[in-house]
Short mmCIF file of C-alpha atoms and ligand atoms in Angstrom, two decimals:
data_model
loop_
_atom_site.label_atom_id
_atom_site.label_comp_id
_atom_site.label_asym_id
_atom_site.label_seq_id
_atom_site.Cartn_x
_atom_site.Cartn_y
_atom_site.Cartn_z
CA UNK A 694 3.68 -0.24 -16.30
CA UNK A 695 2.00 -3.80 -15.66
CA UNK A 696 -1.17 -1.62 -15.22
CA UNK A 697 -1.05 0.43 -17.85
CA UNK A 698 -0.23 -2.34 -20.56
CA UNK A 699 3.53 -1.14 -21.04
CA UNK A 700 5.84 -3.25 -21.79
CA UNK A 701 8.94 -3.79 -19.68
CA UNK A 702 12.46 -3.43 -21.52
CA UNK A 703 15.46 -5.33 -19.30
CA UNK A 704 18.70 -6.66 -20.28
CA UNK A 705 21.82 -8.01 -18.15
CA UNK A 706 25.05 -5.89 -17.76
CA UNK A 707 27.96 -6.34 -15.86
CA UNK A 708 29.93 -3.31 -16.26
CA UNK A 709 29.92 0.72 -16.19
CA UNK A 710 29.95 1.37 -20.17
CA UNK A 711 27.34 -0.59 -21.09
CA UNK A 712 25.16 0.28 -17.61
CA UNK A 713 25.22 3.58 -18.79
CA UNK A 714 24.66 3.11 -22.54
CA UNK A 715 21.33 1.13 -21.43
CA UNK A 716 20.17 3.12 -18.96
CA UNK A 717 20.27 6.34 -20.99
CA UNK A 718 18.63 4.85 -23.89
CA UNK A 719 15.71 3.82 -21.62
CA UNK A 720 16.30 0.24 -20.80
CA UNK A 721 14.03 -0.02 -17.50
CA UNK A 722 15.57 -2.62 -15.54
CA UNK A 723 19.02 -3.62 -15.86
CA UNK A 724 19.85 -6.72 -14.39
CA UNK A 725 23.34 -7.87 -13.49
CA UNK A 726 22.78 -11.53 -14.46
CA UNK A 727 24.83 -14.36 -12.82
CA UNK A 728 24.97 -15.18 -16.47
CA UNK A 729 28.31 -12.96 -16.28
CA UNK A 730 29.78 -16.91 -14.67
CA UNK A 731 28.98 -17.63 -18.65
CA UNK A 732 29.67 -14.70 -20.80
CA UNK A 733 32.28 -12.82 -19.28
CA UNK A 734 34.15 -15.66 -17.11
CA UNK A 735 33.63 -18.27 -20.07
CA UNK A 736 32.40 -20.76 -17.79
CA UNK A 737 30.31 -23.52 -18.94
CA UNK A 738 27.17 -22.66 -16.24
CA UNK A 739 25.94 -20.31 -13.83
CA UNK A 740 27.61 -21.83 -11.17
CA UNK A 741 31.01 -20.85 -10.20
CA UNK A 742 30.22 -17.31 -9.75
CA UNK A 743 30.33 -15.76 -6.04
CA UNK A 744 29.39 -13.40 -4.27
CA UNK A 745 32.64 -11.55 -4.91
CA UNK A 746 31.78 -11.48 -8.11
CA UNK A 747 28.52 -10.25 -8.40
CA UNK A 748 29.02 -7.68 -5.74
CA UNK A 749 31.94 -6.25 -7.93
CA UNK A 750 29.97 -6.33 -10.89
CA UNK A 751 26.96 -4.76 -9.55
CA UNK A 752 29.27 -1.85 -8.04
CA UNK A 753 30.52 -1.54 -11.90
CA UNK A 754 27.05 -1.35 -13.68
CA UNK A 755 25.86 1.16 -10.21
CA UNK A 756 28.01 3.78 -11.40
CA UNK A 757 26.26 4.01 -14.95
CA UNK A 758 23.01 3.51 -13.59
CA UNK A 759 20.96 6.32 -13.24
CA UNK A 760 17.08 5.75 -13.96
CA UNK A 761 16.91 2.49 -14.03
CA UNK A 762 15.91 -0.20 -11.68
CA UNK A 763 19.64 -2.29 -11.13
CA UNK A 764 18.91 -6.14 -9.90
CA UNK A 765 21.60 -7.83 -8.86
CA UNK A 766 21.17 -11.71 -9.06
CA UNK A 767 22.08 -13.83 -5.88
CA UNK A 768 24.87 -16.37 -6.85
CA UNK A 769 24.51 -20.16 -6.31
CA UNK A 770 25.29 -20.97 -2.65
CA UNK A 771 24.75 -17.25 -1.50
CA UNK A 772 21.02 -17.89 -0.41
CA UNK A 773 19.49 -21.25 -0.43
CA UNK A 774 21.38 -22.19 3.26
CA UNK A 775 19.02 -20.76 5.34
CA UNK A 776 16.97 -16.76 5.12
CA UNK A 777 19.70 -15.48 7.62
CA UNK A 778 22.50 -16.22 5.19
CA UNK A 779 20.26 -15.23 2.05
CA UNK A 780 19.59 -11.89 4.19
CA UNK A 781 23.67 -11.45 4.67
CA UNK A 782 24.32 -11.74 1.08
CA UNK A 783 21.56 -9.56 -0.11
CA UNK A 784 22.57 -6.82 2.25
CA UNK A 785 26.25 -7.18 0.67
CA UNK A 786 24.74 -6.64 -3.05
CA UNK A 787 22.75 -3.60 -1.78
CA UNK A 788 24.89 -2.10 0.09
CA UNK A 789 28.41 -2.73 -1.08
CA UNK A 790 27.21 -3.25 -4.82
CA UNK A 791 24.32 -0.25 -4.35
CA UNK A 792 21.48 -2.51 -5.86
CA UNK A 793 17.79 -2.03 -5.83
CA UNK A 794 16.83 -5.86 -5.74
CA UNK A 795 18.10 -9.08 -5.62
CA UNK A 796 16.96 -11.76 -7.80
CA UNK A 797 16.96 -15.59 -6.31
CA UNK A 798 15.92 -18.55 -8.28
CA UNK A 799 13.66 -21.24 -6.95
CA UNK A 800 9.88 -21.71 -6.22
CA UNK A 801 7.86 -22.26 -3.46
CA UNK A 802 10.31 -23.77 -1.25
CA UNK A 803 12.03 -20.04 -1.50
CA UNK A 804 8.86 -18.52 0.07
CA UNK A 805 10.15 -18.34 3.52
CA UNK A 806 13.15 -16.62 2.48
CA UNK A 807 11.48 -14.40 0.38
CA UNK A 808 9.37 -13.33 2.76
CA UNK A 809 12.46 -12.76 5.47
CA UNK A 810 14.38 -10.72 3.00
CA UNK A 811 11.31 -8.53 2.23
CA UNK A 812 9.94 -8.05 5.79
CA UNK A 813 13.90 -6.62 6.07
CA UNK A 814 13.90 -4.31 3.54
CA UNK A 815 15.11 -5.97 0.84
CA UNK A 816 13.30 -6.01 -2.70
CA UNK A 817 12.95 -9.60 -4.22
CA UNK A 818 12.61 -10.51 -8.16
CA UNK A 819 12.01 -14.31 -8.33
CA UNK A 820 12.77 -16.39 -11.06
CA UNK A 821 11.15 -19.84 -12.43
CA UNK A 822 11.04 -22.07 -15.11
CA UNK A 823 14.58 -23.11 -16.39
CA UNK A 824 16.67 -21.99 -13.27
CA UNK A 825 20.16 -22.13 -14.59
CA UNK A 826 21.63 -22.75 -10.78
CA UNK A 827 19.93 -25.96 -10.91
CA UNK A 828 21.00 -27.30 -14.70
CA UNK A 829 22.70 -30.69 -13.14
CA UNK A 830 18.81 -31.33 -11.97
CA UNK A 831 17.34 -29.94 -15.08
CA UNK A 832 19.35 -32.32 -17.18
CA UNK A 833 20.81 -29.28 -19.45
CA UNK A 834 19.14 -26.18 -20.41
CA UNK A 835 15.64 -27.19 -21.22
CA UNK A 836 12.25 -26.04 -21.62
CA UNK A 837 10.38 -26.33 -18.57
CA UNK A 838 6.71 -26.47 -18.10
CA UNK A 839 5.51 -28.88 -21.33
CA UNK A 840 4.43 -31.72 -18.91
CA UNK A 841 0.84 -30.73 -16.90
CA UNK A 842 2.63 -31.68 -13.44
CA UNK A 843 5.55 -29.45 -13.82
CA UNK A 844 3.28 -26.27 -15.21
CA UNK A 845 0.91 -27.09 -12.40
CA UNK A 846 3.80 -26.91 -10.22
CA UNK A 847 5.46 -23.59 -12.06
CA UNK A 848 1.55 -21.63 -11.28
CA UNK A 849 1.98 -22.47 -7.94
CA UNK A 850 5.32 -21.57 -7.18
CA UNK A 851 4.35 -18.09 -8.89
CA UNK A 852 1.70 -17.74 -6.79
CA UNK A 853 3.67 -18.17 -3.38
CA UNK A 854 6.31 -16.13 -4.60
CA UNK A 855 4.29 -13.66 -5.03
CA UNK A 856 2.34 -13.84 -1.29
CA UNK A 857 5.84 -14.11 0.14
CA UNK A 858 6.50 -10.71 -1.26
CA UNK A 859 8.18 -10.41 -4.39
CA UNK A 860 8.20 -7.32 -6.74
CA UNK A 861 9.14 -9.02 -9.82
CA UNK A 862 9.04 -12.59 -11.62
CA UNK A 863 11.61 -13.86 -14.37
CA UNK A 864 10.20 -16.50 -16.52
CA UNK A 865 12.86 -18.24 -18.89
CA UNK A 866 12.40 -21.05 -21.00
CA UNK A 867 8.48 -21.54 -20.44
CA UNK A 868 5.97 -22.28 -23.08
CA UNK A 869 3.60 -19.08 -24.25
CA UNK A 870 0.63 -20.15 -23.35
CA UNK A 871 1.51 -21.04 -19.66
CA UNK A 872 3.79 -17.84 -19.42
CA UNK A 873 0.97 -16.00 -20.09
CA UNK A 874 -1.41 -17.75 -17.69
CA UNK A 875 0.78 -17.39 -15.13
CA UNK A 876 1.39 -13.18 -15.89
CA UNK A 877 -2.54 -12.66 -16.39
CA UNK A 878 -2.97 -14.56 -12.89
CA UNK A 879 -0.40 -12.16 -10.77
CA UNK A 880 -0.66 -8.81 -9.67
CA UNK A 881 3.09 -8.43 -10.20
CA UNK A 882 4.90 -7.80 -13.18
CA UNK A 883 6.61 -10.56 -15.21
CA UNK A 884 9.78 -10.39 -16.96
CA UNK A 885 10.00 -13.19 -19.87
CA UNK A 886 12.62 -15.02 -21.28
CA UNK A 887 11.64 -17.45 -24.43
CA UNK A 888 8.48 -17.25 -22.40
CA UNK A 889 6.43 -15.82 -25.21
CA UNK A 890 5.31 -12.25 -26.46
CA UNK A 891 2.47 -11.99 -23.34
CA UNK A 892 4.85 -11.77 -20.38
CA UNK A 893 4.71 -8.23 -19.10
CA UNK A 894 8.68 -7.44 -19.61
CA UNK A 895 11.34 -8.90 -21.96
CA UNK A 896 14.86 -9.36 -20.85
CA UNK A 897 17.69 -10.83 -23.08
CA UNK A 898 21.21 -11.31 -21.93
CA UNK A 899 23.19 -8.68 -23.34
CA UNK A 900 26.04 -10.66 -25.34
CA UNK A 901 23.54 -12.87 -27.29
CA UNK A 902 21.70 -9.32 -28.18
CA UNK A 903 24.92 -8.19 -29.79
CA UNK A 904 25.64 -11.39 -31.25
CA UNK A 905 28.79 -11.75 -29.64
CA UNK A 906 29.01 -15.01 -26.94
CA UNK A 907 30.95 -17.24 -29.10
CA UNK A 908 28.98 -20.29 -27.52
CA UNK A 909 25.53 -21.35 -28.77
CA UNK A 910 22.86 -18.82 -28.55
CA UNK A 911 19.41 -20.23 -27.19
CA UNK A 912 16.29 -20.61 -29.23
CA UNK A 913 14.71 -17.84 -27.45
CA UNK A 914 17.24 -15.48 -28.10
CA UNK A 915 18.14 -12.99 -31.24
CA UNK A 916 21.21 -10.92 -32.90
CA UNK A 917 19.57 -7.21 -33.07
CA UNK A 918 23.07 -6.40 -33.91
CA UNK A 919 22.43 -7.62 -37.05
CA UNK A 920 21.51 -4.60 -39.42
CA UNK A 921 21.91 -1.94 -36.64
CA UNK A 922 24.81 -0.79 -37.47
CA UNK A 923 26.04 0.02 -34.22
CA UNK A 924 25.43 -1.52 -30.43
CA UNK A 925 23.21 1.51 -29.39
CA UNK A 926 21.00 1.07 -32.38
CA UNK A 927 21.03 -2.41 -31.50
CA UNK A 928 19.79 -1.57 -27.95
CA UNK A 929 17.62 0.78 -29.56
CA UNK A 930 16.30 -1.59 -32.05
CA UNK A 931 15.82 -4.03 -28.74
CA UNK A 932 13.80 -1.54 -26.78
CA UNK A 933 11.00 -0.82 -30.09
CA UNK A 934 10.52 -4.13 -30.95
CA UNK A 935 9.74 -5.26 -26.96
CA UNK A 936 7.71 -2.01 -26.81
CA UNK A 937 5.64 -2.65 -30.31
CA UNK A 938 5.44 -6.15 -28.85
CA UNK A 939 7.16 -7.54 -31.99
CA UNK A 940 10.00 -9.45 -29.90
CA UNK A 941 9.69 -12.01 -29.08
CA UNK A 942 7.79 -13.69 -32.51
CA UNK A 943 7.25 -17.35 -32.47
CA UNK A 944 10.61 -18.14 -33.96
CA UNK A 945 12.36 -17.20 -30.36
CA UNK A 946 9.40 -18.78 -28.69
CA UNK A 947 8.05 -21.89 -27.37
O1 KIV B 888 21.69 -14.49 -15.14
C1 KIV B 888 20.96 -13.98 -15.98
O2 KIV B 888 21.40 -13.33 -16.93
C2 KIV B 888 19.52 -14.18 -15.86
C3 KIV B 888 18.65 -13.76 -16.99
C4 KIV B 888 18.82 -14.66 -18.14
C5 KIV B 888 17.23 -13.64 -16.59
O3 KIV B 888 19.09 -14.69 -14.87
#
């Protein structure tokens, strides 16, 4: 798709209705987010969710997924120990929870792992810019990549990701201009987040597309719930405006 100028439609799940909602209305990737630590546990971050959990989720959205490509994110603490460890937990999500891929934040100091997991047979999405696993360093959920070191740092760590191995890239919370310097400069499709209209993919979290986390919504995100009428047209509404390239508009960007 990358090649042929498509654009890439993804949004999280976390359970069998929804999985197969998305996936028949065309939704390519469908990721199940360790945002569910957020949105569906009500915690305040990322970070409490395990393994457990996201193998139990991923099981849920597998049995509504037919067409489309199911990532399963690796929870904080489940990979960064050592590629052995990150290699034990992926297997669990792919084989237990029936995953394609496995989605681990972190740069070029992930490489080696990376590179272990694929070498094993194990697909690999990374994930840069605002890493929600590491908010407590972050400072809160903020733009990254304004400052010249840290988007210097942010091409590189694409890069490496990318000769370790990996398939896919999640950008979130990057300005436009660097998201798209960093998607024109890989071979490898990039999945954006209030990144900008010129990453190759969109993905939103499901429950800010309906409108319905009762916390604050990012910037970056938007309510197609609003004058659908129903969630599928929402979804559906979703899917055309990524495709016509009309989401995200500057208003949800940085
Ligand atoms: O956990 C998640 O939902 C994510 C997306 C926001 C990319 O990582």
């Amino acid at each position: 798709m990358k090649a042929r100028g498509e654009r890439i439609c993804c949004l999280t799940v976390y359970d069998y209705s929804f999985a197969h909602m998305l996936d028949r209305a065309g939704v390519e990737i469908l990721l199940v987010g360790d945002s569910l630590g957020m949105v569906i546990q009500g915690h305040p971050t990322t970070l409490p969710v395990s393994l457990d959990d996201a193998v139990y989720h991923t099981q849920c959205v597998a049995r509504g997924c037919e067409n489309a490509l199911l990532i399963a994110d690796m929870p904080f603490g489940s990979f960064q120990g050592d590629p052995q460890s990150a290699f034990d937990s992926a297997a669990r999500l792919m084989g237990e929870g029936q995953a394609h891929m496995v989605k681990i934040e972190g740069g070029a100091v992930m490489a080696e792992t990376v590179a272990f997991l694929v070498d094993r047979g194990v697909p690999v999405c990374g994930h840069l810019g605002l890493t929600p696993q590491s908010v407590n360093q972050l400072g809160g959920f903020r733009v990254q990549g304004r400052q010249e070191s840290v988007a210097d740092r942010l091409r590189q760590d694409a890069q490496s990701l990318q000769n370790a191995g990996a398939s896919v890239l999640v950008l979130e919370a990057v300005p436009s201009g660097l998201a798209k310097e960093i998607t024109q400069g890989l071979t490898i499709p990039t999945i954006g987040i209030g990144a900008g209209p010129d990453t190759d993919g969109q993905v939103l979290v499901l429950y800010d597309l309906l409108g319905i986390y009762p916390q604050k919504s990012p910037k970056f995100s938007k309510n197609f719930l609003d004058g659908a009428g129903s969630v599928s047209g929402a979804v559906q509404a979703f899917i055309e405006d990524v495709r016509s390239g009309q989401f995200p508009g500057p208003e949800h960007s940085f």
